[in-house]
Amino acid sequence: MYDIKSFYEASSVSDAVDALVREPDAEIISGGTDVLIRVRNGRDTGKALVSIHNLNEWKGVRLTEDGDLWIGAGTAFSHITADPLIQRYVPMLGEAVDQVGGPQIRNVATIGGNICNGATSADSASTMCTLEAEVVLSGPNGQRVVPVCEFYTGPGKTVRERTEVCTHFLIRRENFEGWSGEYIKYGKRRAMEIATLGCAVRVKLSQDKTRFEDVRLAYGVAAPTPVRCRAAEDVLRGCAVADSQAAAAFAKTALTEVNPRSSWRASKEFRLQLVEELAKRALHAAVQKAGGIPYA
């Protein structure tokens, strides 16, 4: 049984915002793969739900006139993975969200819900951080844009106000053109598993594919929120792709920027081991995808 006060089907994003303003305990729902679990478990019982599940205006993937990638927050994971624009420009994102749950979950769960849920274990989060995606929110005071790296404030918490609706994400063309990347999810099982640790690496190589022009590194479950490791990125920028010592320093430096905890899934010590090892593995794979020859 689900203890729900009321259920309202919004006709537009603005209608959803109005409904959230009218009902002080209302909560947005789309796929419901997170919200309904919280209701069933007694955390959000008795709340009014405002559904935006059937709004086509916040679904799909397209290129803007400026060549940026627009991703609707209501786009289901399976649609993101299969989308031709995702496969062409940011296949890493499609591969990351294809590791969420099982096919049933991926067919209904949305990228907007995955980000706005605020979980550090979200498989889309670390990849979106390395893409420097922008979160676009609509609320009673209009629209605002928040960099995804500034979106999270704590475990399960974000800057999104209760009366705001996440409508879409923007990935600027300079953040995907000429870049390649790899996301590695470590879990106890190969599927239907929440990440013990997630590691995302993106690289931009020199024209001759021998040096790192730029690099980005982000983790999930390595801190209370998804975290970018900017000091580690600085270590590797400008180095030769075949430099094994630089790659090792890159992974070691990441250890100084994370703060994992012990849980029933894994100890802090094991997660720290994963932080270092997955950084090297994801970097190696990202270089190969970019057409470079990585360290042996």
PDB file of C-alpha atoms in Angstrom:
ATOM      1  CA  MET A   1       0.000   0.000   0.000  1.00  0.00           C
ATOM      2  CA  TYR A   2       1.096   3.538  -0.791  1.00  0.00           C
ATOM      3  CA  ASP A   3       0.010   6.246   1.642  1.00  0.00           C
ATOM      4  CA  ILE A   4      -0.507   9.141  -0.800  1.00  0.00           C
ATOM      5  CA  LYS A   5      -2.566  12.232  -0.051  1.00  0.00           C
ATOM      6  CA  SER A   6      -3.403  13.030  -3.686  1.00  0.00           C
ATOM      7  CA  PHE A   7      -2.138  12.588  -7.234  1.00  0.00           C
ATOM      8  CA  TYR A   8      -2.177  15.405  -9.788  1.00  0.00           C
ATOM      9  CA  GLU A   9      -1.318  14.983 -13.479  1.00  0.00           C
ATOM     10  CA  ALA A  10       0.312  18.222 -14.656  1.00  0.00           C
ATOM     11  CA  SER A  11      -0.464  19.450 -18.172  1.00  0.00           C
ATOM     12  CA  SER A  12       2.792  21.433 -18.521  1.00  0.00           C
ATOM     13  CA  VAL A  13       5.909  22.343 -16.576  1.00  0.00           C
ATOM     14  CA  SER A  14       4.344  25.656 -15.532  1.00  0.00           C
ATOM     15  CA  ASP A  15       1.209  23.800 -14.399  1.00  0.00           C
ATOM     16  CA  ALA A  16       3.410  21.480 -12.319  1.00  0.00           C
ATOM     17  CA  VAL A  17       5.140  24.463 -10.695  1.00  0.00           C
ATOM     18  CA  ASP A  18       1.758  26.023  -9.888  1.00  0.00           C
ATOM     19  CA  ALA A  19       0.590  22.752  -8.321  1.00  0.00           C
ATOM     20  CA  LEU A  20       3.718  22.574  -6.166  1.00  0.00           C
ATOM     21  CA  VAL A  21       3.119  26.141  -4.972  1.00  0.00           C
ATOM     22  CA  ARG A  22      -0.552  25.438  -4.168  1.00  0.00           C
ATOM     23  CA  GLU A  23       0.147  22.270  -2.188  1.00  0.00           C
ATOM     24  CA  PRO A  24       2.801  22.851   0.519  1.00  0.00           C
ATOM     25  CA  ASP A  25       3.643  19.153   0.941  1.00  0.00           C
ATOM     26  CA  ALA A  26       3.564  18.197  -2.747  1.00  0.00           C
ATOM     27  CA  GLU A  27       6.428  16.364  -4.421  1.00  0.00           C
ATOM     28  CA  ILE A  28       7.302  15.857  -8.084  1.00  0.00           C
ATOM     29  CA  ILE A  29       7.066  12.339  -9.508  1.00  0.00           C
ATOM     30  CA  SER A  30       7.919  11.021 -12.961  1.00  0.00           C
ATOM     31  CA  GLY A  31       9.162   7.444 -13.277  1.00  0.00           C
ATOM     32  CA  GLY A  32       8.626   6.933  -9.552  1.00  0.00           C
ATOM     33  CA  THR A  33      11.495   4.484  -9.120  1.00  0.00           C
ATOM     34  CA  ASP A  34      12.842   6.518  -6.189  1.00  0.00           C
ATOM     35  CA  VAL A  35       9.781   8.439  -4.945  1.00  0.00           C
ATOM     36  CA  LEU A  36       7.499   5.431  -4.598  1.00  0.00           C
ATOM     37  CA  ILE A  37      10.154   3.484  -2.722  1.00  0.00           C
ATOM     38  CA  ARG A  38      10.429   6.321  -0.208  1.00  0.00           C
ATOM     39  CA  VAL A  39       6.636   6.406   0.167  1.00  0.00           C
ATOM     40  CA  ARG A  40       6.437   2.634   0.608  1.00  0.00           C
ATOM     41  CA  ASN A  41       9.193   2.709   3.207  1.00  0.00           C
ATOM     42  CA  GLY A  42       7.394   5.395   5.198  1.00  0.00           C
ATOM     43  CA  ARG A  43       9.789   8.284   4.546  1.00  0.00           C
ATOM     44  CA  ASP A  44       7.410  10.362   2.390  1.00  0.00           C
ATOM     45  CA  THR A  45       4.000   9.052   3.405  1.00  0.00           C
ATOM     46  CA  GLY A  46       0.895  11.204   3.137  1.00  0.00           C
ATOM     47  CA  LYS A  47       2.316  13.547   0.519  1.00  0.00           C
ATOM     48  CA  ALA A  48       0.619  14.938  -2.558  1.00  0.00           C
ATOM     49  CA  LEU A  49       2.286  13.856  -5.794  1.00  0.00           C
ATOM     50  CA  VAL A  50       2.498  16.015  -8.909  1.00  0.00           C
ATOM     51  CA  SER A  51       3.195  13.882 -11.969  1.00  0.00           C
ATOM     52  CA  ILE A  52       5.185  15.186 -14.935  1.00  0.00           C
ATOM     53  CA  HIS A  53       5.640  11.726 -16.420  1.00  0.00           C
ATOM     54  CA  ASN A  54       3.591  12.357 -19.576  1.00  0.00           C
ATOM     55  CA  LEU A  55       4.976  15.794 -20.496  1.00  0.00           C
ATOM     56  CA  ASN A  56       6.652  15.527 -23.890  1.00  0.00           C
ATOM     57  CA  GLU A  57       8.184  19.006 -23.549  1.00  0.00           C
ATOM     58  CA  TRP A  58      10.840  17.699 -21.153  1.00  0.00           C
ATOM     59  CA  LYS A  59      11.754  14.519 -23.026  1.00  0.00           C
ATOM     60  CA  GLY A  60      14.225  13.708 -25.767  1.00  0.00           C
ATOM     61  CA  VAL A  61      17.694  14.711 -26.924  1.00  0.00           C
ATOM     62  CA  ARG A  62      18.533  17.379 -29.491  1.00  0.00           C
ATOM     63  CA  LEU A  63      21.224  19.786 -30.638  1.00  0.00           C
ATOM     64  CA  THR A  64      20.608  23.485 -30.042  1.00  0.00           C
ATOM     65  CA  GLU A  65      21.328  26.189 -32.621  1.00  0.00           C
ATOM     66  CA  ASP A  66      24.664  26.753 -30.877  1.00  0.00           C
ATOM     67  CA  GLY A  67      25.601  23.091 -31.246  1.00  0.00           C
ATOM     68  CA  ASP A  68      25.104  22.298 -27.559  1.00  0.00           C
ATOM     69  CA  LEU A  69      23.474  19.058 -26.467  1.00  0.00           C
ATOM     70  CA  TRP A  70      20.001  19.424 -24.900  1.00  0.00           C
ATOM     71  CA  ILE A  71      18.843  16.447 -22.810  1.00  0.00           C
ATOM     72  CA  GLY A  72      15.309  16.478 -21.447  1.00  0.00           C
ATOM     73  CA  ALA A  73      15.152  15.676 -17.750  1.00  0.00           C
ATOM     74  CA  GLY A  74      12.203  13.350 -18.404  1.00  0.00           C
ATOM     75  CA  THR A  75      14.132  11.172 -20.843  1.00  0.00           C
ATOM     76  CA  ALA A  76      14.291   7.551 -19.708  1.00  0.00           C
ATOM     77  CA  PHE A  77      17.660   5.854 -19.435  1.00  0.00           C
ATOM     78  CA  SER A  78      16.932   3.335 -22.181  1.00  0.00           C
ATOM     79  CA  HIS A  79      16.099   6.189 -24.559  1.00  0.00           C
ATOM     80  CA  ILE A  80      19.300   8.013 -23.677  1.00  0.00           C
ATOM     81  CA  THR A  81      21.414   4.928 -24.344  1.00  0.00           C
ATOM     82  CA  ALA A  82      19.745   4.332 -27.719  1.00  0.00           C
ATOM     83  CA  ASP A  83      19.653   7.959 -28.869  1.00  0.00           C
ATOM     84  CA  PRO A  84      21.797   8.605 -32.012  1.00  0.00           C
ATOM     85  CA  LEU A  85      23.043  11.978 -30.712  1.00  0.00           C
ATOM     86  CA  ILE A  86      24.155  10.443 -27.419  1.00  0.00           C
ATOM     87  CA  GLN A  87      25.888   7.612 -29.273  1.00  0.00           C
ATOM     88  CA  ARG A  88      27.653  10.090 -31.551  1.00  0.00           C
ATOM     89  CA  TYR A  89      28.687  12.812 -29.099  1.00  0.00           C
ATOM     90  CA  VAL A  90      28.652  11.407 -25.543  1.00  0.00           C
ATOM     91  CA  PRO A  91      28.493   7.588 -25.731  1.00  0.00           C
ATOM     92  CA  MET A  92      30.027   7.473 -22.259  1.00  0.00           C
ATOM     93  CA  LEU A  93      26.788   8.860 -20.796  1.00  0.00           C
ATOM     94  CA  GLY A  94      24.718   6.231 -22.598  1.00  0.00           C
ATOM     95  CA  GLU A  95      27.021   3.491 -21.329  1.00  0.00           C
ATOM     96  CA  ALA A  96      26.850   4.838 -17.769  1.00  0.00           C
ATOM     97  CA  VAL A  97      23.054   4.983 -17.521  1.00  0.00           C
ATOM     98  CA  ASP A  98      22.794   1.566 -19.168  1.00  0.00           C
ATOM     99  CA  GLN A  99      24.257   0.176 -15.932  1.00  0.00           C
ATOM    100  CA  VAL A 100      21.343   1.407 -13.803  1.00  0.00           C
ATOM    101  CA  GLY A 101      19.133  -1.387 -12.403  1.00  0.00           C
ATOM    102  CA  GLY A 102      17.535  -3.695 -14.929  1.00  0.00           C
ATOM    103  CA  PRO A 103      15.629  -3.140 -18.205  1.00  0.00           C
ATOM    104  CA  GLN A 104      12.338  -2.428 -16.407  1.00  0.00           C
ATOM    105  CA  ILE A 105      13.946   0.334 -14.323  1.00  0.00           C
ATOM    106  CA  ARG A 106      15.813   1.827 -17.282  1.00  0.00           C
ATOM    107  CA  ASN A 107      12.593   2.015 -19.288  1.00  0.00           C
ATOM    108  CA  VAL A 108      10.879   4.282 -16.739  1.00  0.00           C
ATOM    109  CA  ALA A 109      13.610   5.927 -14.627  1.00  0.00           C
ATOM    110  CA  THR A 110      14.642   9.372 -15.883  1.00  0.00           C
ATOM    111  CA  ILE A 111      17.949  11.176 -15.889  1.00  0.00           C
ATOM    112  CA  GLY A 112      16.291  14.137 -14.182  1.00  0.00           C
ATOM    113  CA  GLY A 113      15.151  11.954 -11.323  1.00  0.00           C
ATOM    114  CA  ASN A 114      18.563  10.298 -11.056  1.00  0.00           C
ATOM    115  CA  ILE A 115      20.313  13.669 -10.700  1.00  0.00           C
ATOM    116  CA  CYS A 116      17.669  15.383  -8.541  1.00  0.00           C
ATOM    117  CA  ASN A 117      17.481  12.448  -6.136  1.00  0.00           C
ATOM    118  CA  GLY A 118      20.860  13.638  -4.891  1.00  0.00           C
ATOM    119  CA  ALA A 119      22.376  10.188  -4.386  1.00  0.00           C
ATOM    120  CA  THR A 120      26.147  10.004  -4.658  1.00  0.00           C
ATOM    121  CA  SER A 121      25.729   6.505  -6.132  1.00  0.00           C
ATOM    122  CA  ALA A 122      23.752   7.756  -9.161  1.00  0.00           C
ATOM    123  CA  ASP A 123      25.416   6.301 -12.257  1.00  0.00           C
ATOM    124  CA  SER A 124      24.736   9.414 -14.347  1.00  0.00           C
ATOM    125  CA  ALA A 125      26.129  11.861 -11.793  1.00  0.00           C
ATOM    126  CA  SER A 126      29.906  11.438 -12.082  1.00  0.00           C
ATOM    127  CA  THR A 127      29.731  11.339 -15.871  1.00  0.00           C
ATOM    128  CA  MET A 128      27.609  14.499 -15.958  1.00  0.00           C
ATOM    129  CA  CYS A 129      30.192  16.141 -13.693  1.00  0.00           C
ATOM    130  CA  THR A 130      32.995  15.358 -16.148  1.00  0.00           C
ATOM    131  CA  LEU A 131      30.793  16.742 -18.951  1.00  0.00           C
ATOM    132  CA  GLU A 132      30.304  19.917 -16.887  1.00  0.00           C
ATOM    133  CA  ALA A 133      26.581  19.660 -17.603  1.00  0.00           C
ATOM    134  CA  GLU A 134      24.243  22.459 -16.597  1.00  0.00           C
ATOM    135  CA  VAL A 135      21.011  21.750 -14.728  1.00  0.00           C
ATOM    136  CA  VAL A 136      18.084  23.925 -15.837  1.00  0.00           C
ATOM    137  CA  LEU A 137      15.380  24.497 -13.220  1.00  0.00           C
ATOM    138  CA  SER A 138      11.971  26.157 -13.627  1.00  0.00           C
ATOM    139  CA  GLY A 139      10.186  27.559 -10.594  1.00  0.00           C
ATOM    140  CA  PRO A 140       7.750  30.254  -9.473  1.00  0.00           C
ATOM    141  CA  ASN A 141      10.477  32.888  -9.912  1.00  0.00           C
ATOM    142  CA  GLY A 142      11.409  31.807 -13.417  1.00  0.00           C
ATOM    143  CA  GLN A 143      14.273  29.739 -14.784  1.00  0.00           C
ATOM    144  CA  ARG A 144      17.773  29.321 -13.412  1.00  0.00           C
ATOM    145  CA  VAL A 145      20.829  27.353 -14.488  1.00  0.00           C
ATOM    146  CA  VAL A 146      23.103  25.522 -12.039  1.00  0.00           C
ATOM    147  CA  PRO A 147      26.362  23.738 -12.975  1.00  0.00           C
ATOM    148  CA  VAL A 148      25.942  20.101 -11.996  1.00  0.00           C
ATOM    149  CA  CYS A 149      29.192  20.232 -10.015  1.00  0.00           C
ATOM    150  CA  GLU A 150      27.506  22.849  -7.780  1.00  0.00           C
ATOM    151  CA  PHE A 151      24.122  21.109  -7.685  1.00  0.00           C
ATOM    152  CA  TYR A 152      24.731  18.695  -4.800  1.00  0.00           C
ATOM    153  CA  THR A 153      24.844  19.935  -1.204  1.00  0.00           C
ATOM    154  CA  GLY A 154      24.899  16.692   0.809  1.00  0.00           C
ATOM    155  CA  PRO A 155      23.681  13.088   0.859  1.00  0.00           C
ATOM    156  CA  GLY A 156      20.322  13.106  -0.922  1.00  0.00           C
ATOM    157  CA  LYS A 157      20.315  16.915  -1.015  1.00  0.00           C
ATOM    158  CA  THR A 158      20.579  19.415  -3.855  1.00  0.00           C
ATOM    159  CA  VAL A 159      20.053  23.130  -4.440  1.00  0.00           C
ATOM    160  CA  ARG A 160      16.717  22.464  -6.153  1.00  0.00           C
ATOM    161  CA  GLU A 161      13.836  24.049  -4.263  1.00  0.00           C
ATOM    162  CA  ARG A 162      10.707  21.964  -3.638  1.00  0.00           C
ATOM    163  CA  THR A 163       8.670  24.194  -5.980  1.00  0.00           C
ATOM    164  CA  GLU A 164      11.195  23.900  -8.820  1.00  0.00           C
ATOM    165  CA  VAL A 165      11.088  21.417 -11.678  1.00  0.00           C
ATOM    166  CA  CYS A 166      14.244  20.231 -13.423  1.00  0.00           C
ATOM    167  CA  THR A 167      13.354  20.579 -17.100  1.00  0.00           C
ATOM    168  CA  HIS A 168      16.544  19.719 -18.969  1.00  0.00           C
ATOM    169  CA  PHE A 169      20.329  19.564 -19.026  1.00  0.00           C
ATOM    170  CA  LEU A 170      22.740  21.384 -21.315  1.00  0.00           C
ATOM    171  CA  ILE A 171      26.144  20.050 -22.313  1.00  0.00           C
ATOM    172  CA  ARG A 172      28.137  22.728 -24.111  1.00  0.00           C
ATOM    173  CA  ARG A 173      29.801  21.633 -27.338  1.00  0.00           C
ATOM    174  CA  GLU A 174      33.267  22.515 -26.000  1.00  0.00           C
ATOM    175  CA  ASN A 175      32.699  19.883 -23.318  1.00  0.00           C
ATOM    176  CA  PHE A 176      32.123  17.010 -25.744  1.00  0.00           C
ATOM    177  CA  GLU A 177      33.756  17.897 -29.077  1.00  0.00           C
ATOM    178  CA  GLY A 178      37.194  16.274 -29.210  1.00  0.00           C
ATOM    179  CA  TRP A 179      36.688  14.433 -25.915  1.00  0.00           C
ATOM    180  CA  SER A 180      36.489  10.714 -25.117  1.00  0.00           C
ATOM    181  CA  GLY A 181      35.701   9.023 -21.853  1.00  0.00           C
ATOM    182  CA  GLU A 182      35.086   5.932 -19.783  1.00  0.00           C
ATOM    183  CA  TYR A 183      32.813   5.191 -16.826  1.00  0.00           C
ATOM    184  CA  ILE A 184      33.561   2.206 -14.613  1.00  0.00           C
ATOM    185  CA  LYS A 185      31.068   1.006 -12.042  1.00  0.00           C
ATOM    186  CA  TYR A 186      32.237  -1.383  -9.353  1.00  0.00           C
ATOM    187  CA  GLY A 187      29.619  -3.499  -7.617  1.00  0.00           C
ATOM    188  CA  LYS A 188      29.254  -6.895  -6.055  1.00  0.00           C
ATOM    189  CA  ARG A 189      27.184  -8.056  -9.025  1.00  0.00           C
ATOM    190  CA  ARG A 190      27.337  -7.331 -12.751  1.00  0.00           C
ATOM    191  CA  ALA A 191      23.751  -6.053 -12.890  1.00  0.00           C
ATOM    192  CA  MET A 192      20.896  -4.876 -10.664  1.00  0.00           C
ATOM    193  CA  GLU A 193      23.410  -3.366  -8.273  1.00  0.00           C
ATOM    194  CA  ILE A 194      23.974   0.012  -6.641  1.00  0.00           C
ATOM    195  CA  ALA A 195      27.529   1.199  -7.190  1.00  0.00           C
ATOM    196  CA  THR A 196      30.096   0.460  -4.520  1.00  0.00           C
ATOM    197  CA  LEU A 197      32.131   3.069  -6.383  1.00  0.00           C
ATOM    198  CA  GLY A 198      31.747   4.798  -9.739  1.00  0.00           C
ATOM    199  CA  CYS A 199      34.622   6.424 -11.635  1.00  0.00           C
ATOM    200  CA  ALA A 200      34.339   8.685 -14.686  1.00  0.00           C
ATOM    201  CA  VAL A 201      37.326   9.886 -16.721  1.00  0.00           C
ATOM    202  CA  ARG A 202      37.252  12.097 -19.795  1.00  0.00           C
ATOM    203  CA  VAL A 203      40.286  13.057 -21.863  1.00  0.00           C
ATOM    204  CA  LYS A 204      41.085  15.473 -24.675  1.00  0.00           C
ATOM    205  CA  LEU A 205      44.300  14.566 -26.460  1.00  0.00           C
ATOM    206  CA  SER A 206      46.670  16.629 -28.561  1.00  0.00           C
ATOM    207  CA  GLN A 207      46.317  16.445 -32.327  1.00  0.00           C
ATOM    208  CA  ASP A 208      49.044  13.797 -32.570  1.00  0.00           C
ATOM    209  CA  LYS A 209      47.392  11.818 -29.718  1.00  0.00           C
ATOM    210  CA  THR A 210      50.545  11.804 -27.601  1.00  0.00           C
ATOM    211  CA  ARG A 211      49.719  14.290 -24.815  1.00  0.00           C
ATOM    212  CA  PHE A 212      46.826  15.213 -22.563  1.00  0.00           C
ATOM    213  CA  GLU A 213      45.428  18.599 -23.510  1.00  0.00           C
ATOM    214  CA  ASP A 214      42.800  18.254 -20.819  1.00  0.00           C
ATOM    215  CA  VAL A 215      41.428  15.630 -18.453  1.00  0.00           C
ATOM    216  CA  ARG A 216      38.522  15.323 -16.045  1.00  0.00           C
ATOM    217  CA  LEU A 217      37.956  12.900 -13.197  1.00  0.00           C
ATOM    218  CA  ALA A 218      34.863  12.407 -11.045  1.00  0.00           C
ATOM    219  CA  TYR A 219      33.604   9.775  -8.632  1.00  0.00           C
ATOM    220  CA  GLY A 220      30.383   8.553  -7.133  1.00  0.00           C
ATOM    221  CA  VAL A 221      30.285   7.025  -3.620  1.00  0.00           C
ATOM    222  CA  ALA A 222      33.740   8.469  -2.893  1.00  0.00           C
ATOM    223  CA  ALA A 223      32.298  11.356  -0.865  1.00  0.00           C
ATOM    224  CA  PRO A 224      28.894  12.459   0.494  1.00  0.00           C
ATOM    225  CA  THR A 225      28.182  13.880  -2.985  1.00  0.00           C
ATOM    226  CA  PRO A 226      29.529  13.159  -6.474  1.00  0.00           C
ATOM    227  CA  VAL A 227      32.991  14.737  -6.529  1.00  0.00           C
ATOM    228  CA  ARG A 228      35.357  16.188  -9.144  1.00  0.00           C
ATOM    229  CA  CYS A 229      39.071  15.656  -8.480  1.00  0.00           C
ATOM    230  CA  ARG A 230      40.540  18.853  -9.889  1.00  0.00           C
ATOM    231  CA  ALA A 231      43.977  18.529  -8.291  1.00  0.00           C
ATOM    232  CA  ALA A 232      44.380  15.107  -9.932  1.00  0.00           C
ATOM    233  CA  GLU A 233      43.345  16.637 -13.251  1.00  0.00           C
ATOM    234  CA  ASP A 234      46.032  19.321 -12.878  1.00  0.00           C
ATOM    235  CA  VAL A 235      48.685  16.640 -12.325  1.00  0.00           C
ATOM    236  CA  LEU A 236      47.988  14.941 -15.660  1.00  0.00           C
ATOM    237  CA  ARG A 237      47.248  17.930 -17.890  1.00  0.00           C
ATOM    238  CA  GLY A 238      50.076  18.368 -20.430  1.00  0.00           C
ATOM    239  CA  CYS A 239      51.674  14.997 -19.695  1.00  0.00           C
ATOM    240  CA  ALA A 240      52.445  12.285 -22.255  1.00  0.00           C
ATOM    241  CA  VAL A 241      49.729   9.668 -22.579  1.00  0.00           C
ATOM    242  CA  ALA A 242      52.360   6.916 -22.363  1.00  0.00           C
ATOM    243  CA  ASP A 243      53.803   8.236 -19.090  1.00  0.00           C
ATOM    244  CA  SER A 244      52.972   5.557 -16.518  1.00  0.00           C
ATOM    245  CA  GLN A 245      54.400   7.640 -13.656  1.00  0.00           C
ATOM    246  CA  ALA A 246      52.074  10.534 -14.514  1.00  0.00           C
ATOM    247  CA  ALA A 247      49.116   8.151 -14.581  1.00  0.00           C
ATOM    248  CA  ALA A 248      50.108   6.778 -11.182  1.00  0.00           C
ATOM    249  CA  ALA A 249      50.460  10.299  -9.758  1.00  0.00           C
ATOM    250  CA  PHE A 250      47.042  11.161 -11.197  1.00  0.00           C
ATOM    251  CA  ALA A 251      45.444   8.242  -9.349  1.00  0.00           C
ATOM    252  CA  LYS A 252      47.381   8.904  -6.125  1.00  0.00           C
ATOM    253  CA  THR A 253      46.386  12.553  -6.071  1.00  0.00           C
ATOM    254  CA  ALA A 254      42.727  11.577  -6.350  1.00  0.00           C
ATOM    255  CA  LEU A 255      43.056   9.922  -2.945  1.00  0.00           C
ATOM    256  CA  THR A 256      43.615  13.344  -1.373  1.00  0.00           C
ATOM    257  CA  GLU A 257      40.318  14.687  -2.771  1.00  0.00           C
ATOM    258  CA  VAL A 258      37.847  11.986  -1.754  1.00  0.00           C
ATOM    259  CA  ASN A 259      36.239  11.035   1.528  1.00  0.00           C
ATOM    260  CA  PRO A 260      34.474   7.672   1.246  1.00  0.00           C
ATOM    261  CA  ARG A 261      32.753   6.027   4.187  1.00  0.00           C
ATOM    262  CA  SER A 262      32.455   2.491   5.380  1.00  0.00           C
ATOM    263  CA  SER A 263      29.096   0.789   4.822  1.00  0.00           C
ATOM    264  CA  TRP A 264      27.742  -2.721   4.565  1.00  0.00           C
ATOM    265  CA  ARG A 265      28.684  -2.643   0.871  1.00  0.00           C
ATOM    266  CA  ALA A 266      32.364  -1.888   1.423  1.00  0.00           C
ATOM    267  CA  SER A 267      34.823  -0.466   3.897  1.00  0.00           C
ATOM    268  CA  LYS A 268      36.368   2.971   3.521  1.00  0.00           C
ATOM    269  CA  GLU A 269      39.750   1.319   2.984  1.00  0.00           C
ATOM    270  CA  PHE A 270      38.450  -0.814   0.115  1.00  0.00           C
ATOM    271  CA  ARG A 271      36.785   2.181  -1.514  1.00  0.00           C
ATOM    272  CA  LEU A 272      40.079   4.084  -1.340  1.00  0.00           C
ATOM    273  CA  GLN A 273      41.753   1.165  -3.091  1.00  0.00           C
ATOM    274  CA  LEU A 274      39.051   1.360  -5.777  1.00  0.00           C
ATOM    275  CA  VAL A 275      39.503   5.124  -6.146  1.00  0.00           C
ATOM    276  CA  GLU A 276      43.144   4.653  -7.115  1.00  0.00           C
ATOM    277  CA  GLU A 277      42.734   1.539  -9.240  1.00  0.00           C
ATOM    278  CA  LEU A 278      39.643   2.634 -11.187  1.00  0.00           C
ATOM    279  CA  ALA A 279      41.223   5.999 -12.007  1.00  0.00           C
ATOM    280  CA  LYS A 280      44.059   4.205 -13.796  1.00  0.00           C
ATOM    281  CA  ARG A 281      41.749   1.736 -15.548  1.00  0.00           C
ATOM    282  CA  ALA A 282      39.276   4.377 -16.709  1.00  0.00           C
ATOM    283  CA  LEU A 283      42.122   6.628 -17.875  1.00  0.00           C
ATOM    284  CA  HIS A 284      43.660   3.771 -19.863  1.00  0.00           C
ATOM    285  CA  ALA A 285      40.323   3.015 -21.569  1.00  0.00           C
ATOM    286  CA  ALA A 286      39.578   6.699 -22.248  1.00  0.00           C
ATOM    287  CA  VAL A 287      42.944   7.171 -23.969  1.00  0.00           C
ATOM    288  CA  GLN A 288      42.315   4.132 -26.160  1.00  0.00           C
ATOM    289  CA  LYS A 289      38.885   5.441 -27.138  1.00  0.00           C
ATOM    290  CA  ALA A 290      40.486   8.787 -28.031  1.00  0.00           C
ATOM    291  CA  GLY A 291      42.870   7.041 -30.431  1.00  0.00           C
ATOM    292  CA  GLY A 292      45.966   7.288 -28.261  1.00  0.00           C
ATOM    293  CA  ILE A 293      48.377   4.612 -27.121  1.00  0.00           C
ATOM    294  CA  PRO A 294      48.219   4.563 -23.311  1.00  0.00           C
ATOM    295  CA  TYR A 295      50.889   3.507 -20.872  1.00  0.00           C
ATOM    296  CA  ALA A 296      51.622  -0.219 -20.787  1.00  0.00           C
TER     297      ALA A 296
END
